[in-house]
mmCIF file of C-alpha atoms and ligand atoms in Angstrom:
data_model
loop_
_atom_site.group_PDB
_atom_site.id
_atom_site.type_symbol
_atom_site.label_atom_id
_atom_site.label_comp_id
_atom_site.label_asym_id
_atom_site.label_seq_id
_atom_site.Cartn_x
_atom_site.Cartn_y
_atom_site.Cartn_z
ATOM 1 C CA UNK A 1070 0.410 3.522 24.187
ATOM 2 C CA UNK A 1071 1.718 0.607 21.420
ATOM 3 C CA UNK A 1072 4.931 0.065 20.134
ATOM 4 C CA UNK A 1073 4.191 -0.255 17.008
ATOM 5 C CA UNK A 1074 6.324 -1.419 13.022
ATOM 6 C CA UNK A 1075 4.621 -0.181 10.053
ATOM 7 C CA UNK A 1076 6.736 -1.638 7.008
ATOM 8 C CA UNK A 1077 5.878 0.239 3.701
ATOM 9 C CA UNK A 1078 4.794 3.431 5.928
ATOM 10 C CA UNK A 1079 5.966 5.767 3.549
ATOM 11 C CA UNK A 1080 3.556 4.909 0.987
ATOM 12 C CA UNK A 1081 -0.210 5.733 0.463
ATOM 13 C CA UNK A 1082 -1.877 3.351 3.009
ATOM 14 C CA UNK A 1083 1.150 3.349 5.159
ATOM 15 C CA UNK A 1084 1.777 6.886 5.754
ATOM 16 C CA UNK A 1085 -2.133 7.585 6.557
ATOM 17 C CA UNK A 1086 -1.830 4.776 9.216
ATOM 18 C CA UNK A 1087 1.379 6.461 10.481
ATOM 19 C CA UNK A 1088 -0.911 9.391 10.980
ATOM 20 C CA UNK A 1089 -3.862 7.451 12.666
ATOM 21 C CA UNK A 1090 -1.303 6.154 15.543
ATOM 22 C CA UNK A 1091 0.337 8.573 16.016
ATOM 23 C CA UNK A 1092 -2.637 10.982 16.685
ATOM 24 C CA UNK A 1093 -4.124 8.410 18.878
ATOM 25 C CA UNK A 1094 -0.384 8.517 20.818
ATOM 26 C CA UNK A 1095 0.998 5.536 19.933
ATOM 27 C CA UNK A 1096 5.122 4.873 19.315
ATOM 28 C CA UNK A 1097 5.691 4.431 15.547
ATOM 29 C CA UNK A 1098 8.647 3.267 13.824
ATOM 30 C CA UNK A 1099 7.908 3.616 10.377
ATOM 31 C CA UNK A 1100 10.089 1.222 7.921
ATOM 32 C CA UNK A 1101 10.204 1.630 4.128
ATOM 33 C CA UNK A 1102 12.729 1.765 1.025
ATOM 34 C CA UNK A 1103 10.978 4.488 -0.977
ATOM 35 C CA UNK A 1104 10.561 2.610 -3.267
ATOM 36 C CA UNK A 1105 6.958 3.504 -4.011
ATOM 37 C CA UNK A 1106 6.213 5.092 -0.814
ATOM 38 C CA UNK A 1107 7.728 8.737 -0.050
ATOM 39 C CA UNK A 1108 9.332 10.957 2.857
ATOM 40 C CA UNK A 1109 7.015 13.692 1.629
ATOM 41 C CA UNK A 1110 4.234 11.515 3.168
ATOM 42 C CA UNK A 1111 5.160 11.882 6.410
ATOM 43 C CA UNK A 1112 7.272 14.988 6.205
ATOM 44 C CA UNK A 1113 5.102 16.840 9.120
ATOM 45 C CA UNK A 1114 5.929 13.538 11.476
ATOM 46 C CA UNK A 1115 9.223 13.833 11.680
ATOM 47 C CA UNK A 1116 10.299 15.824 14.335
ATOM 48 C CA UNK A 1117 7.685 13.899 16.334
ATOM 49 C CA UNK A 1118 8.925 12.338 19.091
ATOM 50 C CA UNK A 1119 7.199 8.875 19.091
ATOM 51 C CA UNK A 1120 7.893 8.613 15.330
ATOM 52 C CA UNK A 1121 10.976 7.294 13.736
ATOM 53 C CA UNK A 1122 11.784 6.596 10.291
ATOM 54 C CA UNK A 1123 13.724 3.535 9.292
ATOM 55 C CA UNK A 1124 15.196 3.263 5.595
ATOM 56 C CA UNK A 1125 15.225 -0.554 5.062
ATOM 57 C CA UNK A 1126 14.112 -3.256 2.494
ATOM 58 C CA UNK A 1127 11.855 -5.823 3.897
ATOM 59 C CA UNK A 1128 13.782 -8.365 1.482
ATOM 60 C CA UNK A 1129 16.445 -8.491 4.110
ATOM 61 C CA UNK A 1130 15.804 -9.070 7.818
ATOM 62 C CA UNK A 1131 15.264 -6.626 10.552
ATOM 63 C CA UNK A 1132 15.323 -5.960 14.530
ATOM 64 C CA UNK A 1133 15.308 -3.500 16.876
ATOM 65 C CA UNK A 1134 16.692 -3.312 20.499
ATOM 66 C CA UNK A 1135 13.310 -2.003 21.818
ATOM 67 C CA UNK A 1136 9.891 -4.362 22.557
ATOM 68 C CA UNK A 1137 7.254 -4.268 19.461
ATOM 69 C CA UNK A 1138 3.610 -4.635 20.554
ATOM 70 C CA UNK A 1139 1.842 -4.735 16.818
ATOM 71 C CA UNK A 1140 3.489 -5.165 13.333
ATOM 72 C CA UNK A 1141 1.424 -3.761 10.402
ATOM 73 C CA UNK A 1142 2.987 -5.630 7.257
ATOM 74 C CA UNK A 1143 2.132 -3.249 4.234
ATOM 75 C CA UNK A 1144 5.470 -3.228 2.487
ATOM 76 C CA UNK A 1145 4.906 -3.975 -1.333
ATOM 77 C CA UNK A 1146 4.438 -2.053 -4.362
ATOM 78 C CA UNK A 1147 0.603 -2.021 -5.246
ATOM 79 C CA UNK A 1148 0.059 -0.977 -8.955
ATOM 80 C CA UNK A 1149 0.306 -2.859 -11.522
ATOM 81 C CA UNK A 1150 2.408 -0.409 -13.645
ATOM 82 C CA UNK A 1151 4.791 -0.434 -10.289
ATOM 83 C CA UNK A 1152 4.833 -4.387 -8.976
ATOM 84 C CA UNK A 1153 4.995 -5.806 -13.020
ATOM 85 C CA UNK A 1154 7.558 -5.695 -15.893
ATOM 86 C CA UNK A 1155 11.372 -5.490 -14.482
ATOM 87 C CA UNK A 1156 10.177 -5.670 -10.957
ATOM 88 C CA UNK A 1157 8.319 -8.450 -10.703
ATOM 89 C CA UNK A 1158 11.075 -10.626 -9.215
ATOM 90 C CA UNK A 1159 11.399 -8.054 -6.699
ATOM 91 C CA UNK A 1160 7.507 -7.934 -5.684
ATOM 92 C CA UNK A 1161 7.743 -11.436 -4.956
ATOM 93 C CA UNK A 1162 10.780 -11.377 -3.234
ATOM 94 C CA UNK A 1163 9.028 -8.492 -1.227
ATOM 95 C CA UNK A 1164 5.833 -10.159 -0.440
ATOM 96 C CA UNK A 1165 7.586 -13.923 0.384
ATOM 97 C CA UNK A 1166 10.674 -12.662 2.326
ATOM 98 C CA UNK A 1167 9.230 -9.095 4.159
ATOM 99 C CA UNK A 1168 6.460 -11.972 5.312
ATOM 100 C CA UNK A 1169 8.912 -14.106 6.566
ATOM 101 C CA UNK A 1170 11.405 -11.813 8.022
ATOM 102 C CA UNK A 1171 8.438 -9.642 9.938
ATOM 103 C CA UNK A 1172 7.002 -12.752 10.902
ATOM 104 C CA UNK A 1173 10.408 -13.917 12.459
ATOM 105 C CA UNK A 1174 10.466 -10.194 13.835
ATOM 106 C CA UNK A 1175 6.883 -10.962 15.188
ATOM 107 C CA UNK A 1176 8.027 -14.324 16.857
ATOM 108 C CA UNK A 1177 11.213 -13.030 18.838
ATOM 109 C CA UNK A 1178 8.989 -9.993 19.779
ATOM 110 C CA UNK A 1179 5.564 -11.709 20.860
ATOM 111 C CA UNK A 1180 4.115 -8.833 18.965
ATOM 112 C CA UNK A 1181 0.981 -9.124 17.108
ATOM 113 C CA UNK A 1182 1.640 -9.105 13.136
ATOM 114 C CA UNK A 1183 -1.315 -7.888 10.878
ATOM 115 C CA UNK A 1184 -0.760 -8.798 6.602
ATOM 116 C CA UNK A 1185 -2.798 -6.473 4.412
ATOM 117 C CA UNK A 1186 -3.623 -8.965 2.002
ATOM 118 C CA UNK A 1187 -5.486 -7.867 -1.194
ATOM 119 C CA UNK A 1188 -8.500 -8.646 -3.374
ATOM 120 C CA UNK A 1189 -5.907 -9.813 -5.909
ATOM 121 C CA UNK A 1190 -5.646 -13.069 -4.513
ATOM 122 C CA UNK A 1191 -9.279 -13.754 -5.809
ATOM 123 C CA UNK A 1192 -7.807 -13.565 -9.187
ATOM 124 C CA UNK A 1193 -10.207 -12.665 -12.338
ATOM 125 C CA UNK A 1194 -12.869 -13.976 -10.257
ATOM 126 C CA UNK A 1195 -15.551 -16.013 -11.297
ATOM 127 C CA UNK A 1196 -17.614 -15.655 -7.825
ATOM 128 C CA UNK A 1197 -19.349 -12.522 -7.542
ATOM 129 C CA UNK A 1198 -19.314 -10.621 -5.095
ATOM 130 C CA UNK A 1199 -16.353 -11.998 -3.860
ATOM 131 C CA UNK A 1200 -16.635 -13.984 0.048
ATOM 132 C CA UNK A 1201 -13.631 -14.953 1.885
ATOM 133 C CA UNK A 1202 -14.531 -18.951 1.109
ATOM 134 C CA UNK A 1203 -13.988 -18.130 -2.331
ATOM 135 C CA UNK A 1204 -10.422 -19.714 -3.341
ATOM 136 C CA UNK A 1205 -10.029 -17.458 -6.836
ATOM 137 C CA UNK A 1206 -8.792 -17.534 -9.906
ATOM 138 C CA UNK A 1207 -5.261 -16.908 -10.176
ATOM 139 C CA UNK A 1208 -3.239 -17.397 -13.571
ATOM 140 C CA UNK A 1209 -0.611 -18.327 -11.845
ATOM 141 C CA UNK A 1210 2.322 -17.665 -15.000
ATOM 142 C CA UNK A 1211 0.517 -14.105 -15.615
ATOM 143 C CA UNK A 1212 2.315 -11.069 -15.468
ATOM 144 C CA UNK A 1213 0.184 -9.854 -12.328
ATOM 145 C CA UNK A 1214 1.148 -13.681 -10.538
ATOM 146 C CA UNK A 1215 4.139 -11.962 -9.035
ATOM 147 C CA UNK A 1216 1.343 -9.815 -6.844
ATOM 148 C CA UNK A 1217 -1.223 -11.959 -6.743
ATOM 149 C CA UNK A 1218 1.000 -15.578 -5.662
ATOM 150 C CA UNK A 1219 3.015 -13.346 -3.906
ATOM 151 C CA UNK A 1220 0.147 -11.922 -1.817
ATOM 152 C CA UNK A 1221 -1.571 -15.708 -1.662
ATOM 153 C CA UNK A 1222 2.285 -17.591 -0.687
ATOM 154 C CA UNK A 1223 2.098 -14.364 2.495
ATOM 155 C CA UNK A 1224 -1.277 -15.403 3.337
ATOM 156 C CA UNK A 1225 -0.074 -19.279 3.722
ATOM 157 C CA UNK A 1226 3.306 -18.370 5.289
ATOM 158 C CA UNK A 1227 1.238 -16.191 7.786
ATOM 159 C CA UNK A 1228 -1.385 -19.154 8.332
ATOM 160 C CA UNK A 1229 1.524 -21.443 9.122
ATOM 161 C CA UNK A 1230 3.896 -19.273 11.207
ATOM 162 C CA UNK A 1231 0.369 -19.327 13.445
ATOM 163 C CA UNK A 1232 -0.450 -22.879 13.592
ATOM 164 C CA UNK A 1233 3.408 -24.288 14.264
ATOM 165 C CA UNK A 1234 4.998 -20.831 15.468
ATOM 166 C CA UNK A 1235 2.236 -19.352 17.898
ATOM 167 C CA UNK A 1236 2.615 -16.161 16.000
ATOM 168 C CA UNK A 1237 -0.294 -14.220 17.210
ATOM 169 C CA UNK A 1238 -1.639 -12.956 13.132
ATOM 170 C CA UNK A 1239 -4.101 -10.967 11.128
ATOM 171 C CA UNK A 1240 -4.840 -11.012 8.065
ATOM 172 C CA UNK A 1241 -6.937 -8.844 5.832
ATOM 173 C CA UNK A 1242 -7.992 -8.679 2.526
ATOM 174 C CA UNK A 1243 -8.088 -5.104 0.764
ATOM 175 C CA UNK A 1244 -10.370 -3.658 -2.134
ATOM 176 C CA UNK A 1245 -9.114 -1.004 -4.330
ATOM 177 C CA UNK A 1246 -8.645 2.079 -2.020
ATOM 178 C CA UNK A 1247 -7.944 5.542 -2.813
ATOM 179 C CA UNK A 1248 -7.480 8.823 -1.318
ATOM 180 C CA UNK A 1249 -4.925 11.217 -0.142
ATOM 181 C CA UNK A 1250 -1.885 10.696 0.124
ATOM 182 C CA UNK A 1251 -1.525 8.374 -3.332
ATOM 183 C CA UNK A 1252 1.017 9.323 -5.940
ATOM 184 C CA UNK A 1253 -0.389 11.004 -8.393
ATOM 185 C CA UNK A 1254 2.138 9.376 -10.367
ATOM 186 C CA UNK A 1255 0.791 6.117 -9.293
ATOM 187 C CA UNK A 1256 -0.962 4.724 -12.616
ATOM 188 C CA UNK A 1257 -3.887 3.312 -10.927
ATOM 189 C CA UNK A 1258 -7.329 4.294 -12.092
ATOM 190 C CA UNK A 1259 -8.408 6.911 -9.728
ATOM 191 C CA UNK A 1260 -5.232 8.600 -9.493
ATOM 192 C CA UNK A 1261 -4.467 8.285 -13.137
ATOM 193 C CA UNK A 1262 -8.223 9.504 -14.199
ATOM 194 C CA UNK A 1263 -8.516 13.155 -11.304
ATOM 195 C CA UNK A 1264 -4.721 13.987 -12.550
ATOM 196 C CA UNK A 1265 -5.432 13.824 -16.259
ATOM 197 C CA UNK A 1266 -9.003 16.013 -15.788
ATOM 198 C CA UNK A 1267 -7.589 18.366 -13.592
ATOM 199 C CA UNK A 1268 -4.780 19.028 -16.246
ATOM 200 C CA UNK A 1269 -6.931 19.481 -18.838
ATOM 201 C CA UNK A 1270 -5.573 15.686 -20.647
ATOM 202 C CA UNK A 1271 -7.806 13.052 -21.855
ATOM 203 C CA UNK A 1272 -8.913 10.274 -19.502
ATOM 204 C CA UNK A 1273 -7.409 6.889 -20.894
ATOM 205 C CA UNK A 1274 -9.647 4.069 -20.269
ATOM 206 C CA UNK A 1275 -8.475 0.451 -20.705
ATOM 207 C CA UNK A 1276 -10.197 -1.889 -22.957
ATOM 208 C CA UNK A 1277 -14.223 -0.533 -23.135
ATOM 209 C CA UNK A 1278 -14.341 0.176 -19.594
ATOM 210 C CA UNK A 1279 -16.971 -2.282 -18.629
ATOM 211 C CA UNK A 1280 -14.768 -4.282 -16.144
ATOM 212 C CA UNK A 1281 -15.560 -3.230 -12.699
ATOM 213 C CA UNK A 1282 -14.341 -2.347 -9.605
ATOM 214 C CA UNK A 1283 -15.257 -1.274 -5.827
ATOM 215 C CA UNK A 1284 -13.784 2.169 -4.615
ATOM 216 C CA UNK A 1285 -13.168 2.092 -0.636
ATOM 217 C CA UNK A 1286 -12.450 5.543 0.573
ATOM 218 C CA UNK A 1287 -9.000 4.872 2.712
ATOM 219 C CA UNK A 1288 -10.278 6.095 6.206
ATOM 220 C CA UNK A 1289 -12.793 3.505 5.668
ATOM 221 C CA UNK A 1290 -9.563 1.096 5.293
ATOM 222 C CA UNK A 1291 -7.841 2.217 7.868
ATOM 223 C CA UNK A 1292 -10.693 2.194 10.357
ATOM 224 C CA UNK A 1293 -11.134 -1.702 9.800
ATOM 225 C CA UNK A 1294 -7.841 -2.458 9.678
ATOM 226 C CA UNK A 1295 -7.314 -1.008 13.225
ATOM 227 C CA UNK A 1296 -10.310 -2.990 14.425
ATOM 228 C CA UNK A 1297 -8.838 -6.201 12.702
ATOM 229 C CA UNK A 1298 -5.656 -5.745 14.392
ATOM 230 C CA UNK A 1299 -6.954 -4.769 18.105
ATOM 231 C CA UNK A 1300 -10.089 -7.399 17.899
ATOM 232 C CA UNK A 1301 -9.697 -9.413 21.188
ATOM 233 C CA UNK A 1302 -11.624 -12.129 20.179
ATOM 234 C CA UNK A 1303 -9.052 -14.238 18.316
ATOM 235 C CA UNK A 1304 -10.286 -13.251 14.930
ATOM 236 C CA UNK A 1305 -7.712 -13.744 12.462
ATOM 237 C CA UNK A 1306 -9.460 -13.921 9.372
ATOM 238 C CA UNK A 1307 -8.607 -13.546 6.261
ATOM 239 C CA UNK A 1308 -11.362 -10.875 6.049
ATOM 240 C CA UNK A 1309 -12.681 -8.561 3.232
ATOM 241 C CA UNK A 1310 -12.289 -5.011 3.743
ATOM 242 C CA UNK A 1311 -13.835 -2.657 1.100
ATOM 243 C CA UNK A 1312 -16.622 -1.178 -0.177
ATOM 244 C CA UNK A 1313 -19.134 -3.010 -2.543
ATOM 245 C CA UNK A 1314 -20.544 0.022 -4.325
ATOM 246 C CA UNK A 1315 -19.448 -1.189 -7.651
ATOM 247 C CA UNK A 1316 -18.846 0.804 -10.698
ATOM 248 C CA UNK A 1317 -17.657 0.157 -14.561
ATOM 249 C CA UNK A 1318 -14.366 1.884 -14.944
ATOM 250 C CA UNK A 1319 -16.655 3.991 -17.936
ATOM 251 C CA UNK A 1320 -18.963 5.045 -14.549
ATOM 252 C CA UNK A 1321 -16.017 6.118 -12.875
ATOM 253 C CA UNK A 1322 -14.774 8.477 -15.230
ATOM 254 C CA UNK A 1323 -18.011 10.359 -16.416
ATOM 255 C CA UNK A 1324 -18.313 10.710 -12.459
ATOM 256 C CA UNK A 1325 -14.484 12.170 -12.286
ATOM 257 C CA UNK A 1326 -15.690 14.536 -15.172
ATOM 258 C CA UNK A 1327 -18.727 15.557 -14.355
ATOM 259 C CA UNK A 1328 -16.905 16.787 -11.218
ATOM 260 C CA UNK A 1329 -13.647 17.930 -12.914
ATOM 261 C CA UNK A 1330 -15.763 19.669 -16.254
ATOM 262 C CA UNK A 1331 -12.199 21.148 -17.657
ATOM 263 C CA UNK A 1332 -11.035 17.272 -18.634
ATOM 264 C CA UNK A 1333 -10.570 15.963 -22.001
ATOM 265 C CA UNK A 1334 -12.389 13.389 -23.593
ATOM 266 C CA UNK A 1335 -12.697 9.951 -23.087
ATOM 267 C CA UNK A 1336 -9.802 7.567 -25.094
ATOM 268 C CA UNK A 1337 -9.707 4.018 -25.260
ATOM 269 C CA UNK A 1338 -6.057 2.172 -24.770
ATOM 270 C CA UNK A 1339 -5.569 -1.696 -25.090
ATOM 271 C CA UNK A 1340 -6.594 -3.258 -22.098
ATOM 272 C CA UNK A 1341 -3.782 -5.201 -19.937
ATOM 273 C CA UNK A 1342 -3.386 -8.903 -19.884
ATOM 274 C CA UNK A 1343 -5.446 -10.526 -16.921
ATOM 275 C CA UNK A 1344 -7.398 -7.642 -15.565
ATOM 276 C CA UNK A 1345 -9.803 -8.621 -13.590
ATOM 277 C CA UNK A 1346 -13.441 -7.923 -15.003
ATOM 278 C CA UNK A 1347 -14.663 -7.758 -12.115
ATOM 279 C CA UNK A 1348 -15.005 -7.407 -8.155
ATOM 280 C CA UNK A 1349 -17.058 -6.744 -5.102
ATOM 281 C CA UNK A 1350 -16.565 -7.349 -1.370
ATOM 282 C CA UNK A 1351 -18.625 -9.331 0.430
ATOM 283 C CA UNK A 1352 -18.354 -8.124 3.885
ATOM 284 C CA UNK A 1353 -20.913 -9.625 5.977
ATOM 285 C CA UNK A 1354 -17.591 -11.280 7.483
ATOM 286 C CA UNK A 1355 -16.328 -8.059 8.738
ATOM 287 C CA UNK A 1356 -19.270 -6.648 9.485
ATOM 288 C CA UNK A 1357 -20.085 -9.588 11.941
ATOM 289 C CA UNK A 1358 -16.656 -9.923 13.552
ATOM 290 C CA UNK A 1359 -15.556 -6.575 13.351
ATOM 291 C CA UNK A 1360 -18.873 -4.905 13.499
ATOM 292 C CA UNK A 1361 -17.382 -2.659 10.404
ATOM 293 C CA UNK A 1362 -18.882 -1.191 7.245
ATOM 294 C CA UNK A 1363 -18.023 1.337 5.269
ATOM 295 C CA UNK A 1364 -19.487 5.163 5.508
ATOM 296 C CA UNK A 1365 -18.030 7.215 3.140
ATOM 297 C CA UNK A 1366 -18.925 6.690 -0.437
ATOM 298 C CA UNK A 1367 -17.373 7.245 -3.666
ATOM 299 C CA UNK A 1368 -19.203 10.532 -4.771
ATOM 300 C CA UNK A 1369 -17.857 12.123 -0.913
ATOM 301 C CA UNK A 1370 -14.629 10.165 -1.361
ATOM 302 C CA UNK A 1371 -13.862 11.623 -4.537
ATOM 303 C CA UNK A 1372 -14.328 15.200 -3.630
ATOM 304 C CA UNK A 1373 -11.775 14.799 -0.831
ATOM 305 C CA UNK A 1374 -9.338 12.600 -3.034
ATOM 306 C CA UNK A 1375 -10.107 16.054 -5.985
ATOM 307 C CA UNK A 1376 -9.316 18.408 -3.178
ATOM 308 C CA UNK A 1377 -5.803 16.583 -2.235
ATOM 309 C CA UNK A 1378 -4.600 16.295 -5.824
ATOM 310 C CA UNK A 1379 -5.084 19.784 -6.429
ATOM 311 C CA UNK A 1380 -2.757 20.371 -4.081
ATOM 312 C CA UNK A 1381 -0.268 17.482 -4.897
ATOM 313 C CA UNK A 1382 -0.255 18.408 -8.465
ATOM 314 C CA UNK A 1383 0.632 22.035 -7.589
ATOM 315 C CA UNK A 1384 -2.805 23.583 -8.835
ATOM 316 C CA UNK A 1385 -3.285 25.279 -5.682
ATOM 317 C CA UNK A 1386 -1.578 26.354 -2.498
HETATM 318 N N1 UDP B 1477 -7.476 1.474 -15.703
HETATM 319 C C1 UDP B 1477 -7.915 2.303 -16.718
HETATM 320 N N2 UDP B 1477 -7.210 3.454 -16.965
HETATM 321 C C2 UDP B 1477 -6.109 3.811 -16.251
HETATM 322 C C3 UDP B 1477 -5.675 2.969 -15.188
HETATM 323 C C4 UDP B 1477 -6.387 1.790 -14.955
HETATM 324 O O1 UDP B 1477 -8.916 2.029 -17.387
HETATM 325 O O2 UDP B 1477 -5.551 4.878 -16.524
HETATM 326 C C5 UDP B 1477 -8.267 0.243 -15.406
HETATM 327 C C6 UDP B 1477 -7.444 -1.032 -15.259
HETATM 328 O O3 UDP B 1477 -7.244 -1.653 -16.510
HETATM 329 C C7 UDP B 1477 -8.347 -1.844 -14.339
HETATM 330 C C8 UDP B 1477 -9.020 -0.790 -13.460
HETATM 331 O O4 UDP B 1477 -8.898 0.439 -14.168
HETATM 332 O O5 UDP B 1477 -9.333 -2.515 -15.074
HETATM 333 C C9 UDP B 1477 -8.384 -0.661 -12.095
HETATM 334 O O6 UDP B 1477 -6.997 -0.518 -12.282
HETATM 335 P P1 UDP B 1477 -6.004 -0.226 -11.085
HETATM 336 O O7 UDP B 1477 -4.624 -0.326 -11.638
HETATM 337 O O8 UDP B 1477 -6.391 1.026 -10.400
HETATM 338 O O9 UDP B 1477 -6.287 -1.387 -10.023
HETATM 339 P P2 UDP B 1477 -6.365 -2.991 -10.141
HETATM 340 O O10 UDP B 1477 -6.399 -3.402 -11.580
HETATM 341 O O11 UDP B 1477 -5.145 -3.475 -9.453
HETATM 342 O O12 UDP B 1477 -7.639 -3.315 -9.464
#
């Protein structure tokens, strides 16, 4: 049994690691400001007795009386439509100072801090697929640089709290994930593209659709990111997690329709400034350190992700 943080556990990736842990008996304390993230998410763990919920902003420090084994650092918003715009001051602020105040945490604790780092730092890449040498391309004045600098500046405060603090650190790099628990009010493509077919709306693809992306089922996720965090061989990474399958954003909603028939057409809506045309993992990294791959691919993945939605959206019980 761990005693283990999770910030941002409310939210999608968070709340189905809260689940993992706790299920495998470990202590949770699960910290988030709702701002993205939700008590619905972990509504059934509440009454749990090795889970607690903290309501806290990672902008501003934090402690606890008891001993922390492992810190899992996921606190950020994720999408675009939620990390850009008004908030992007904020998303930095998040990613710079939750880094530095969990990694304090992390130092007077001697626990083990993982970051989930993302596939944004790569940028618009012009590497493909995308290896862990690769240093990306970043515009670094864009209006996704408040992620992706954000996410890169964590990554170097992480790398240095290790080599002059001692801070025993993880980092990982995650492809676009989906699955249950994700707000289906997210604005991401998956989420955005089951919700409108299974209302009956037209699926809104930006630009022509031919940018791509990789589609990592989250068990997948949270499978290696457990494995990054408890590796014993000194493994720190960073280190790719996702799946390569790669698919035009066009491929990924005729695949969403042919599975949800009673969607509307396709429509076409301007495409935002500095997406990324395209990416792929390359994981022989994780495979080799980690011994990890993925095993559930998109056509399975999206039949589960269909079958939670339902629910979420209130089409079924
Ligand atoms: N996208 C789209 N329609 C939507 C939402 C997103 O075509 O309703 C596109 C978006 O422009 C991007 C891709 O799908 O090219 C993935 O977007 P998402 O926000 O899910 O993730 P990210 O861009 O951060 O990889």
């Amino acid at each position: 049994m761990k005693r283990i943080l999770i910030t941002g556990g409310t939210g999608f990736i968070g709340a189905n690691l809260c689940h993992r842990l706790i299920a495998e008996g470990h202590r949770v304390i699960c910290l988030d400001n709702n701002y993205t993230g939700t008590l619905s998410n972990v509504s059934d763990l509440m009454e749990h007795p090795n889970f607690t919920f903290v309501e806290h902003d990672v902008i501003e420090p934090w402690d606890c009386e008891d001993p922390l084994d492992r810190i899992y650092n996921l606190a950020c918003p994720a999408s675009p439509p939620f990390y850009q715009g008004a908030r992007s001051i904020f998303t930095t602020k998040t990613c710079v100072l939750g880094a530095i105040n969990m990694l304090e945490l992390a130092k007077r604790k001697g626990a083990r801090i993982l970051q989930t780092s993302t596939s944004e730092v790569y940028g618009d890449p012009i590497v493909h697929p995308q290896h862990e040498g690769y240093r990306g391309n970043v515009n670094p004045i864009g209006i996704r640089a408040c992620y992706d600098e954000g996410k890169r500046c964590a990554e170097s405060l992480f790398f240095d709290y290790n080599r002059h603090e001692g801070v025993d650190i993880r980092v990982i790099r995650i492809f676009n994930t989906y699955g249950p628990y994700m707000n289906p009010e997210d604005g991401r493509v998956v989420s955005n593209f089951i919700c409108q077919a299974l209302r009956g709306e037209d699926i809104t693809i930006y630009g022509e659709g031919q940018q791509t992306r990789s589609f990592q089922y989250i068990d997948d996720l949270i499978e290696g990111m457990v494995r990054m965090m408890e590796n014993e061989q000194g493994f720190i990474g960073p280190v790719n997690i996702g799946n390569p399958g790669e698919f035009t954003i066009r491929q990924l909603a005729e695949l969403v329709l042919a599975k949800i028939p009673t969607g509307g057409k396709l429509v076409f809506r301007p495409l935002p400034a500095d997406d990324p045309t395209q990416r792929r993992p390359d994981i022989a990294l994780a495979a080799e350190k980690l011994n990890w791959a993925p095993t559930i691919v998109l056509n399975e993945g999206l039949d589960k992700t269909i079958a939670y939605f339902r629910k979420a959206i209130g089409l079924e019980d």
